């Protein structure tokens, strides 16, 4: 089994309460405590509405937390503002479920991939072509794709472009929110293999949000199970789940007693 390194991110009692109007409040994150280590793949599973995407959006600062702390290398991200916040955001990137809606159809692939670098003023316009080609190679796509538009590509290819863009700032964490869910099984497998390869090369850590419990169990080092905004339990292997809610969630996927034969990534991809 692969090892992973020091703690890079820690959520402490993170809360998010939405004001739904008319005096109604909804707690989408309820005192969440999660830590993530260098090179770790941490799965987040749970029923629809359990708060998985809310956590992802808090981490990428699309939502601000109502309470709690998010420590990145020991520094509280929640209090960052202005230039510090802009800098802090570089380290955590995201890949969404449906990249077709995330891309501007009028942009060429090279502009899409290098957009984060351009936004941060980290690349010369003249170097965009070369950098895009380098990133395309990293995600196993042909260099010629640099001049294409995202619409005339397959879902799997578009997701590779999204991964290339997420990687271009050399983040320490990539959040994959159902990033492979829209792909068919064989394409999903190749994208998972790519994520695995990129992690071996860069030691990036993943938050892997996923409806597919069997896939999460196979790909992730550890898994957090969520319900109603709370962490129910954190385990290494879903088949070891003890909490009644987790076991109910799993019963639809695994025969728990028979579930000892988890396929580790090394065996799967080796
Ligand atoms: N901007 C918002 N305003 C109000 N409520 C919201 C908002 N975003 C999410 N919620 C609510 O917060 C709860 C958690 O939503 P979230 O999207 O985090 O769930 P999820 O676990 O990602 O679900 P799914 O598996 O369906 O993607 C849900 O009840 C949702 O309706
Ligand atoms: Mg979601």
Short mmCIF file of C-alpha atoms and ligand atoms in Angstrom, two decimals:
data_model
loop_
_atom_site.label_atom_id
_atom_site.label_comp_id
_atom_site.label_asym_id
_atom_site.label_seq_id
_atom_site.Cartn_x
_atom_site.Cartn_y
_atom_site.Cartn_z
CA UNK A 1 0.00 0.00 0.00
CA UNK A 2 1.21 3.51 -0.67
CA UNK A 3 2.14 5.85 2.14
CA UNK A 4 1.32 9.49 2.52
CA UNK A 5 2.97 12.40 4.23
CA UNK A 6 2.39 15.14 6.75
CA UNK A 7 -0.93 16.81 7.44
CA UNK A 8 -1.53 19.70 5.03
CA UNK A 9 -5.12 20.61 5.75
CA UNK A 10 -7.28 20.40 8.82
CA UNK A 11 -10.93 21.38 9.16
CA UNK A 12 -11.90 22.10 12.74
CA UNK A 13 -15.59 22.31 13.64
CA UNK A 14 -16.44 23.71 10.22
CA UNK A 15 -20.08 24.76 9.97
CA UNK A 16 -22.24 26.12 7.18
CA UNK A 17 -25.77 27.28 7.89
CA UNK A 18 -27.93 28.46 5.01
CA UNK A 19 -30.66 30.97 5.68
CA UNK A 20 -33.56 29.70 3.59
CA UNK A 21 -35.75 32.70 4.42
CA UNK A 22 -38.91 32.82 6.48
CA UNK A 23 -36.90 31.98 9.58
CA UNK A 24 -35.84 28.59 8.18
CA UNK A 25 -32.21 27.58 8.56
CA UNK A 26 -30.43 24.61 7.04
CA UNK A 27 -27.22 23.22 8.51
CA UNK A 28 -25.30 21.81 5.55
CA UNK A 29 -22.01 21.37 7.45
CA UNK A 30 -22.24 20.60 11.14
CA UNK A 31 -18.99 20.78 13.12
CA UNK A 32 -16.97 18.93 10.52
CA UNK A 33 -13.51 17.77 11.54
CA UNK A 34 -11.42 16.32 8.74
CA UNK A 35 -7.71 16.29 8.04
CA UNK A 36 -5.89 15.61 4.80
CA UNK A 37 -2.28 14.56 4.30
CA UNK A 38 0.20 15.10 1.50
CA UNK A 39 -0.38 12.53 -1.20
CA UNK A 40 -3.53 11.17 0.45
CA UNK A 41 -6.75 10.38 -1.38
CA UNK A 42 -9.64 11.02 0.97
CA UNK A 43 -13.06 9.92 -0.18
CA UNK A 44 -16.19 11.74 0.88
CA UNK A 45 -19.37 9.71 0.51
CA UNK A 46 -22.93 10.05 1.76
CA UNK A 47 -26.45 10.37 0.49
CA UNK A 48 -27.54 13.23 -1.74
CA UNK A 49 -27.81 16.44 0.27
CA UNK A 50 -25.44 15.25 3.02
CA UNK A 51 -23.16 18.23 2.50
CA UNK A 52 -20.33 16.90 0.34
CA UNK A 53 -20.34 19.67 -2.26
CA UNK A 54 -20.87 22.25 0.46
CA UNK A 55 -17.56 21.20 2.01
CA UNK A 56 -15.88 21.39 -1.39
CA UNK A 57 -17.24 24.90 -1.92
CA UNK A 58 -16.12 26.01 1.53
CA UNK A 59 -12.62 24.71 0.82
CA UNK A 60 -12.41 26.53 -2.50
CA UNK A 61 -13.97 29.63 -0.90
CA UNK A 62 -17.00 29.64 -3.15
CA UNK A 63 -18.90 29.58 0.15
CA UNK A 64 -17.70 31.13 3.36
CA UNK A 65 -17.98 28.95 6.45
CA UNK A 66 -20.39 30.03 9.15
CA UNK A 67 -18.04 28.76 11.82
CA UNK A 68 -14.90 26.77 12.51
CA UNK A 69 -11.36 26.90 11.21
CA UNK A 70 -9.64 25.57 8.13
CA UNK A 71 -5.94 25.26 8.71
CA UNK A 72 -3.71 24.97 5.66
CA UNK A 73 -0.20 24.15 6.88
CA UNK A 74 -1.34 25.44 10.25
CA UNK A 75 -2.60 28.79 8.96
CA UNK A 76 -6.31 29.62 9.19
CA UNK A 77 -7.65 30.13 5.68
CA UNK A 78 -11.02 31.40 6.85
CA UNK A 79 -9.56 34.71 7.96
CA UNK A 80 -7.57 35.31 4.75
CA UNK A 81 -8.56 38.36 2.76
CA UNK A 82 -7.47 40.26 -0.34
CA UNK A 83 -4.12 39.27 -1.77
CA UNK A 84 -3.51 36.58 0.87
CA UNK A 85 -6.81 34.92 -0.01
CA UNK A 86 -5.95 35.07 -3.70
CA UNK A 87 -2.61 33.42 -3.00
CA UNK A 88 -4.20 30.84 -0.70
CA UNK A 89 -6.71 29.81 -3.33
CA UNK A 90 -3.94 28.66 -5.66
CA UNK A 91 -3.23 25.64 -3.50
CA UNK A 92 -6.68 24.08 -3.70
CA UNK A 93 -8.17 23.42 -7.13
CA UNK A 94 -11.32 21.66 -8.18
CA UNK A 95 -12.58 19.34 -10.91
CA UNK A 96 -16.34 19.26 -11.37
CA UNK A 97 -18.68 16.60 -12.64
CA UNK A 98 -19.52 18.19 -15.97
CA UNK A 99 -16.63 20.05 -17.56
CA UNK A 100 -18.70 21.01 -20.59
CA UNK A 101 -20.47 23.63 -18.51
CA UNK A 102 -17.25 24.73 -16.80
CA UNK A 103 -15.53 25.67 -20.07
CA UNK A 104 -16.09 28.70 -22.23
CA UNK A 105 -16.91 27.14 -25.63
CA UNK A 106 -15.23 30.06 -27.40
CA UNK A 107 -11.88 29.41 -25.74
CA UNK A 108 -9.33 27.07 -27.23
CA UNK A 109 -8.00 24.24 -25.09
CA UNK A 110 -4.65 26.00 -24.59
CA UNK A 111 -6.40 29.06 -23.19
CA UNK A 112 -8.61 26.93 -20.95
CA UNK A 113 -5.66 25.04 -19.51
CA UNK A 114 -3.49 28.11 -18.97
CA UNK A 115 -6.26 30.42 -17.76
CA UNK A 116 -5.31 30.03 -14.05
CA UNK A 117 -1.69 30.96 -14.88
CA UNK A 118 -2.86 33.96 -16.91
CA UNK A 119 -5.18 35.05 -14.10
CA UNK A 120 -2.29 35.02 -11.65
CA UNK A 121 0.06 36.69 -14.11
CA UNK A 122 2.35 33.67 -13.96
CA UNK A 123 2.82 33.14 -17.68
CA UNK A 124 3.67 35.17 -20.75
CA UNK A 125 1.13 34.99 -23.58
CA UNK A 126 3.95 33.66 -25.79
CA UNK A 127 4.48 30.68 -23.52
CA UNK A 128 0.84 29.55 -23.38
CA UNK A 129 1.17 27.19 -26.33
CA UNK A 130 4.17 25.34 -24.91
CA UNK A 131 2.77 25.14 -21.41
CA UNK A 132 -0.56 23.80 -22.71
CA UNK A 133 1.27 21.12 -24.70
CA UNK A 134 3.27 20.12 -21.62
CA UNK A 135 0.06 19.79 -19.61
CA UNK A 136 -1.67 17.86 -22.40
CA UNK A 137 1.20 15.37 -22.36
CA UNK A 138 0.86 15.06 -18.60
CA UNK A 139 -2.80 14.05 -18.94
CA UNK A 140 -2.05 11.73 -21.88
CA UNK A 141 -3.73 13.78 -24.59
CA UNK A 142 -2.18 14.67 -27.96
CA UNK A 143 -0.44 18.06 -28.14
CA UNK A 144 -2.58 18.94 -31.17
CA UNK A 145 -5.54 19.35 -28.83
CA UNK A 146 -4.08 22.73 -27.79
CA UNK A 147 -5.78 24.47 -30.70
CA UNK A 148 -9.12 22.68 -30.48
CA UNK A 149 -12.34 23.82 -28.87
CA UNK A 150 -13.79 21.86 -25.94
CA UNK A 151 -17.10 21.14 -27.64
CA UNK A 152 -15.73 18.74 -30.22
CA UNK A 153 -14.26 16.36 -27.66
CA UNK A 154 -15.48 13.37 -25.73
CA UNK A 155 -16.50 13.61 -22.07
CA UNK A 156 -13.38 11.74 -20.99
CA UNK A 157 -11.13 14.04 -23.00
CA UNK A 158 -12.82 17.10 -21.56
CA UNK A 159 -12.32 15.74 -18.07
CA UNK A 160 -8.61 15.32 -18.80
CA UNK A 161 -8.52 18.98 -19.87
CA UNK A 162 -10.22 19.90 -16.58
CA UNK A 163 -7.58 17.91 -14.69
CA UNK A 164 -4.80 19.62 -16.67
CA UNK A 165 -6.24 23.02 -15.76
CA UNK A 166 -6.60 22.00 -12.10
CA UNK A 167 -2.94 20.92 -12.07
CA UNK A 168 -1.40 23.87 -13.85
CA UNK A 169 -0.90 25.95 -10.69
CA UNK A 170 0.75 22.96 -8.99
CA UNK A 171 -1.84 22.83 -6.20
CA UNK A 172 -1.34 20.72 -3.10
CA UNK A 173 -4.98 19.64 -3.11
CA UNK A 174 -7.41 18.83 -5.89
CA UNK A 175 -11.07 18.35 -5.06
CA UNK A 176 -12.85 16.01 -7.44
CA UNK A 177 -16.61 16.50 -6.99
CA UNK A 178 -18.19 13.59 -8.85
CA UNK A 179 -15.45 14.13 -11.43
CA UNK A 180 -15.84 10.71 -12.99
CA UNK A 181 -19.54 10.15 -12.39
CA UNK A 182 -20.74 11.28 -15.80
CA UNK A 183 -18.30 9.02 -17.65
CA UNK A 184 -18.97 5.48 -18.74
CA UNK A 185 -17.20 2.72 -16.86
CA UNK A 186 -14.22 2.17 -19.14
CA UNK A 187 -13.49 5.89 -19.48
CA UNK A 188 -13.97 6.34 -15.76
CA UNK A 189 -11.28 3.73 -15.16
CA UNK A 190 -8.77 5.51 -17.39
CA UNK A 191 -9.42 8.85 -15.65
CA UNK A 192 -8.95 7.20 -12.24
CA UNK A 193 -5.69 5.71 -13.49
CA UNK A 194 -4.62 9.16 -14.63
CA UNK A 195 -5.40 10.69 -11.21
CA UNK A 196 -3.43 7.88 -9.60
CA UNK A 197 -0.44 8.45 -11.90
CA UNK A 198 -0.46 12.21 -11.37
CA UNK A 199 -0.54 11.72 -7.61
CA UNK A 200 2.47 9.41 -7.79
CA UNK A 201 4.32 12.10 -9.77
CA UNK A 202 3.29 15.20 -7.84
CA UNK A 203 2.18 13.99 -4.37
CA UNK A 204 -1.01 16.01 -4.78
CA UNK A 205 -3.75 15.12 -2.28
CA UNK A 206 -7.29 14.46 -3.45
CA UNK A 207 -10.67 14.99 -1.90
CA UNK A 208 -12.64 12.46 -3.89
CA UNK A 209 -16.39 13.08 -3.65
CA UNK A 210 -18.22 10.18 -5.16
CA UNK A 211 -21.60 8.46 -5.22
CA UNK A 212 -20.06 5.17 -6.24
CA UNK A 213 -19.07 3.52 -2.96
CA UNK A 214 -17.26 0.63 -4.60
CA UNK A 215 -15.15 3.05 -6.66
CA UNK A 216 -14.44 5.23 -3.63
CA UNK A 217 -13.40 2.19 -1.62
CA UNK A 218 -11.04 1.04 -4.32
CA UNK A 219 -9.44 4.40 -5.07
CA UNK A 220 -9.28 6.15 -1.69
CA UNK A 221 -6.84 5.71 1.19
CA UNK A 222 -9.45 6.77 3.70
CA UNK A 223 -13.13 7.58 3.48
CA UNK A 224 -15.33 10.02 5.35
CA UNK A 225 -19.01 9.12 5.52
CA UNK A 226 -21.39 12.07 5.84
CA UNK A 227 -25.04 12.40 6.79
CA UNK A 228 -27.01 15.61 7.34
CA UNK A 229 -23.84 17.71 7.27
CA UNK A 230 -22.08 15.64 9.92
CA UNK A 231 -19.17 13.25 9.64
CA UNK A 232 -20.58 9.87 10.66
CA UNK A 233 -17.23 8.10 10.63
CA UNK A 234 -13.84 8.07 8.96
CA UNK A 235 -12.45 4.72 7.98
CA UNK A 236 -9.75 3.13 5.89
CA UNK A 237 -12.00 0.59 4.25
CA UNK A 238 -15.76 0.89 3.89
CA UNK A 239 -16.25 -2.74 4.74
CA UNK A 240 -14.97 -1.94 8.25
CA UNK A 241 -17.81 0.54 8.82
CA UNK A 242 -19.34 0.29 12.28
CA UNK A 243 -21.91 3.07 12.39
CA UNK A 244 -25.46 1.86 11.60
CA UNK A 245 -25.96 4.61 9.01
CA UNK A 246 -22.75 3.69 7.19
CA UNK A 247 -23.69 0.03 7.22
CA UNK A 248 -27.11 0.81 5.79
CA UNK A 249 -25.52 2.92 3.07
CA UNK A 250 -23.14 0.08 2.29
CA UNK A 251 -25.66 -2.72 2.39
CA UNK A 252 -26.84 -1.74 -1.08
CA UNK A 253 -23.34 -2.13 -2.49
CA UNK A 254 -21.40 -4.72 -0.53
CA UNK A 255 -22.18 -7.87 1.33
CA UNK A 256 -20.27 -6.61 4.30
CA UNK A 257 -19.05 -9.97 5.55
CA UNK A 258 -17.70 -10.80 2.12
CA UNK A 259 -16.20 -7.39 1.61
CA UNK A 260 -12.70 -8.18 2.85
CA UNK A 261 -11.22 -8.32 -0.60
CA UNK A 262 -10.74 -4.61 -1.22
CA UNK A 263 -8.70 -4.06 -4.38
CA UNK A 264 -5.85 -1.71 -3.56
CA UNK A 265 -4.76 0.73 -6.24
CA UNK A 266 -1.38 -0.99 -6.57
CA UNK A 267 -3.02 -4.24 -7.48
CA UNK A 268 -5.48 -2.56 -9.76
CA UNK A 269 -3.04 -0.42 -11.66
CA UNK A 270 0.19 -2.34 -11.18
N1 LIG B 1 -26.61 27.83 -1.84
C1 LIG B 1 -27.43 27.10 -1.07
N2 LIG B 1 -28.50 27.67 -0.45
C2 LIG B 1 -29.32 26.94 0.34
N3 LIG B 1 -29.14 25.62 0.58
C3 LIG B 1 -28.12 25.00 -0.02
C4 LIG B 1 -27.20 25.69 -0.87
N4 LIG B 1 -26.27 24.82 -1.32
C5 LIG B 1 -26.59 23.62 -0.78
N5 LIG B 1 -27.69 23.73 0.00
C6 LIG B 1 -28.33 22.66 0.78
O1 LIG B 1 -27.33 22.09 1.62
C7 LIG B 1 -27.51 20.68 1.71
C8 LIG B 1 -26.23 20.00 1.27
O2 LIG B 1 -26.07 20.19 -0.13
P1 LIG B 1 -24.81 19.64 -0.93
O3 LIG B 1 -24.90 20.16 -2.30
O4 LIG B 1 -23.60 19.95 -0.15
O5 LIG B 1 -25.08 18.07 -0.90
P2 LIG B 1 -24.27 16.89 -1.60
O6 LIG B 1 -23.90 15.94 -0.51
O7 LIG B 1 -23.20 17.44 -2.45
O8 LIG B 1 -25.42 16.21 -2.50
P3 LIG B 1 -25.30 15.50 -3.95
O9 LIG B 1 -24.78 14.12 -3.66
O10 LIG B 1 -26.72 15.46 -4.42
O11 LIG B 1 -24.40 16.31 -4.82
C9 LIG B 1 -28.70 20.33 0.85
O12 LIG B 1 -29.83 20.21 1.67
C10 LIG B 1 -28.82 21.52 -0.08
O13 LIG B 1 -30.15 21.71 -0.47
MG1 LIG B 2 -22.82 17.42 -4.52
#
